[in-house]
């Protein structure tokens, strides 16, 4: 066990380093697909769940395994489908109009695999135990190699995300790796009953399929949170099943520690992610809920859980304490997310992604399943890196996000922000047409308001019209514009904007002084010059899109109200800035019609 643990730890650490190198190469353009891709890959918890559901441990284990199979297969199917839907939308200018169709011949793979599977099961059942080169021995050996190949395919899949050109092919490899791991696991020597496995795989597959194909792109953050909660629930249930199974015969300290970590991280990620999904979907109040002594209570609760686990490591048979730990971890997950504002949810989701990876890796340690240790480590690294990137781009610390209740805009801040501090020029779409008559270059700056107004198609139509008039159009994408990493990229890709027209902040900033118009569509904080000029501003130090250096600036928003940071924007008082007030979609429609006529 100790040698196994040692090997497992080496694998965990090395996979983390590998994940770091692969994931840092993923461009911000593909950060949203990266989140759903790691989500799908972390559905590898399915293989541990399959064994528990199919082995004849106990009725309770079978029931818990069945739920875990359903949850994990929902993630696998839903995760790969939605990632593919997103990746299909990313096109270069020369690829526009070319439909990337699904090749129906690929569907043939499934009946072929089903037949192969049935033949192998038959062979396995017949020669399972009685020859020296038994089916059981062969399948266990084959399984090990299946897992190694699958792990390689997962890493290649993530590596593919370093460019939109190879991303889909990469994800196809990863999906194939997942299929290999699942099919291989079905021959696991301990699986004796396929009834609950089949029901779980089918129901999870159907739910995941519907989610993956139907969910609108704007709901991707809550879907991601929901699938983290399903993955974490699977890990937690398998941990409970393993505890119940082994406690009667005795648990050594290593096994107890890994099971304890699995259920604690799994349970808190489960409720935390559910809470995040509820807030993002608007089912729960989005604003942070804070009260006196909140951080003290949370830290005390966490310390109690850790203390109880340490006790349990020495006295594993204290079954009641084990379930108290599960309950407290569930409560801790809720309390952890309550004080975080809806707008900070993306950071939290990325962190929960990372916790989900850790829960998956702990499940790998409990079952001594190396592929789960690898994918858990990859998932953990990806989530952690994304949350750090987001915090850095917002000029905030992770501690501030987690304990600062930042998404809460104090009333006096909002009032202050709406106080006029100078004159603001407003303009109508008709007046703007005169300005557009003489321009040669326009930089479009989308922000969260574009997502709210669903104005991406209007933006794309306007850009096409400008291009036909010989005007150069570029899009400036700030790394934290919107409410999740790569939010703007996905929406613009959905509106068929070629990704080679999208420029990152570092690429576009030198172009602003040459631009005739910076057209800001529902962006606010990411354009606020106070981030450069005002040391007292909460935004000070955050790198911004330097729209104020363009020859003129047009801002499409409904009012002068602040954005996510709750900070007034000095840009609107700049003499070369003009405000086109109103819903961004409607304003764009009016502008388009005025330009056409
Ligand atoms: P923002 O600063 O939140 O501003 C969005 C603006 O959109 C608002 O000022 C709002 O003004 C306007 N708006 C809302 N609905 C609109 C509509 N229907 N039509 C037109 N305008 C509308 O957005 P941002 O500039 O994209 O900056 C993102 C912020 O979110 C940053 O502070 C960032 O740190 C934070 N954040 C981002 C992420 C991420 O991963 N992307 C994660 C966490 C936090 P009106 O109300 O006046 O219309």
XYZ file of N, CA, C and O and ligand atoms in Angstrom, residues 343-344 346-347 390 394 446-449 452-453 479-485 522-526 539 542 556-565 582-584, ligand 1:
204
model
N -20.912 37.894 -9.678
C -19.915 38.248 -10.677
C -18.557 37.621 -10.383
O -17.716 37.518 -11.269
N -18.329 37.227 -9.136
C -17.074 36.551 -8.805
C -17.189 35.051 -9.005
O -16.227 34.313 -8.804
N -17.243 33.126 -11.598
C -16.320 32.422 -12.492
C -15.028 31.996 -11.790
O -14.538 30.895 -12.007
N -14.499 32.876 -10.924
C -13.272 32.514 -10.201
C -13.574 31.322 -9.300
O -12.794 30.362 -9.201
N -7.547 34.618 -13.842
C -8.657 35.556 -13.715
C -8.359 36.588 -12.633
O -8.572 37.778 -12.819
N -7.871 40.644 -13.028
C -8.767 41.584 -12.337
C -7.999 42.396 -11.304
O -8.580 43.176 -10.562
N -16.036 44.528 -27.007
C -17.221 43.956 -26.363
C -16.994 43.728 -24.869
O -15.865 43.524 -24.423
N -18.086 43.792 -24.110
C -18.003 43.546 -22.669
C -19.249 42.820 -22.197
O -20.078 42.374 -23.003
N -19.383 42.762 -20.896
C -20.477 41.995 -20.302
C -21.856 42.423 -20.834
O -22.743 41.585 -21.028
N -22.028 43.737 -21.086
C -23.314 44.242 -21.586
C -23.691 43.605 -22.917
O -24.878 43.423 -23.204
N -25.321 40.436 -21.946
C -26.645 40.653 -21.357
C -27.659 40.952 -22.460
O -28.757 40.398 -22.488
N -27.257 41.832 -23.396
C -28.183 42.247 -24.454
C -28.285 41.208 -25.561
O -29.114 41.347 -26.446
N -8.946 39.961 -21.196
C -9.039 38.601 -20.626
C -10.186 38.394 -19.646
O -10.652 37.268 -19.492
N -10.646 39.475 -18.968
C -11.783 39.245 -18.056
C -13.035 40.020 -18.481
O -13.914 40.284 -17.659
N -13.131 40.345 -19.754
C -14.384 40.956 -20.218
C -15.472 39.902 -20.085
O -15.237 38.719 -20.345
N -16.652 40.337 -19.644
C -17.735 39.364 -19.451
C -17.663 38.753 -18.067
O -17.153 39.362 -17.136
N -18.143 37.532 -17.943
C -18.203 36.925 -16.614
C -17.563 35.549 -16.536
O -17.761 34.836 -15.566
N -16.857 35.142 -17.559
C -16.088 33.891 -17.436
C -14.925 33.975 -18.424
O -14.970 34.765 -19.371
N -13.883 33.186 -18.212
C -12.741 33.279 -19.110
C -13.158 32.928 -20.536
O -13.857 31.939 -20.754
N -21.098 47.573 -24.375
C -21.395 46.981 -23.067
C -20.179 46.627 -22.233
O -20.277 45.815 -21.322
N -19.034 47.243 -22.555
C -17.851 47.027 -21.693
C -17.705 48.251 -20.812
O -18.043 49.360 -21.217
N -17.218 48.061 -19.598
C -17.069 49.199 -18.693
C -15.724 49.117 -17.956
O -14.768 49.785 -18.340
N -15.636 48.245 -16.948
C -14.404 48.185 -16.137
C -13.149 47.987 -16.983
O -12.104 48.570 -16.691
N -13.271 47.157 -18.005
C -12.060 46.798 -18.771
C -11.568 47.957 -19.636
O -10.547 47.850 -20.303
N -9.704 49.644 -9.026
C -9.242 48.995 -10.258
C -7.759 49.273 -10.523
O -7.192 48.700 -11.453
N -5.050 47.212 -12.667
C -5.599 46.211 -13.603
C -5.266 46.658 -15.034
O -5.544 47.802 -15.399
N -21.706 52.080 -26.026
C -23.101 51.626 -26.056
C -23.430 51.009 -24.707
O -22.919 49.937 -24.363
N -24.221 51.687 -23.907
C -24.722 51.135 -22.644
C -25.994 51.879 -22.270
O -26.349 52.841 -22.936
N -26.653 51.410 -21.211
C -27.972 51.971 -20.951
C -27.943 53.237 -20.108
O -28.854 54.046 -20.143
N -26.888 53.371 -19.286
C -26.850 54.501 -18.350
C -25.390 54.774 -17.995
O -24.487 54.183 -18.593
N -25.195 55.616 -16.982
C -23.811 55.850 -16.523
C -23.466 54.940 -15.348
O -22.434 55.104 -14.713
N -24.330 54.016 -15.068
C -24.090 53.152 -13.900
C -22.795 52.351 -14.071
O -22.403 52.031 -15.185
N -22.158 52.059 -12.933
C -20.882 51.332 -13.028
C -21.081 49.870 -13.416
O -22.201 49.362 -13.425
N -19.955 49.217 -13.703
C -19.991 47.799 -14.040
C -19.753 46.952 -12.802
O -20.067 47.373 -11.672
N -19.153 45.815 -13.007
C -18.965 44.836 -11.940
C -18.217 45.398 -10.723
O -18.592 45.154 -9.587
N -17.174 46.216 -10.975
C -16.349 46.691 -9.859
C -17.036 47.791 -9.061
O -16.556 48.177 -7.998
N -28.823 53.124 -24.294
C -29.885 52.171 -24.640
C -29.363 50.753 -24.587
O -28.160 50.518 -24.378
N -30.263 49.812 -24.765
C -29.865 48.407 -24.817
C -28.948 48.211 -26.029
O -29.246 48.719 -27.128
N -27.839 47.498 -25.824
C -26.826 47.403 -26.884
C -27.390 46.796 -28.164
O -27.060 47.254 -29.264
P -18.683 45.427 -16.620
O -17.610 46.305 -16.107
O -19.361 44.547 -15.654
O -19.740 46.385 -17.320
C -20.768 45.894 -18.080
C -21.631 47.054 -18.499
O -22.599 46.525 -19.380
C -22.363 47.708 -17.362
O -21.751 48.899 -16.971
C -23.779 47.933 -17.913
O -24.060 49.323 -17.934
C -23.682 47.427 -19.343
N -24.879 46.703 -19.731
C -25.575 45.793 -19.042
N -26.638 45.386 -19.737
C -26.603 46.048 -20.912
C -27.430 46.056 -22.053
N -28.524 45.287 -22.145
N -27.095 46.859 -23.084
C -26.009 47.655 -22.997
N -25.193 47.688 -21.947
C -25.494 46.893 -20.910
O -18.191 44.499 -17.813
P -16.759 44.332 -18.471
O -16.227 45.649 -18.924
O -16.915 43.238 -19.457
O -15.833 43.872 -17.304
C -15.975 42.602 -16.707
C -15.914 42.735 -15.205
O -16.269 41.470 -14.639
C -14.538 43.097 -14.712
O -14.603 43.931 -13.592
C -13.976 41.744 -14.332
O -12.972 41.849 -13.349
C -15.211 41.046 -13.802
N -15.092 39.567 -13.864
C -14.819 38.947 -15.018
C -14.638 37.569 -15.050
C -14.286 36.829 -16.306
O -13.811 35.714 -16.214
N -14.522 37.391 -17.455
C -14.760 36.845 -13.882
C -15.106 37.518 -12.714
C -15.267 38.884 -12.719
P -25.592 49.836 -17.898
O -26.202 49.209 -16.716
O -25.460 51.305 -17.816
O -26.212 49.399 -19.189
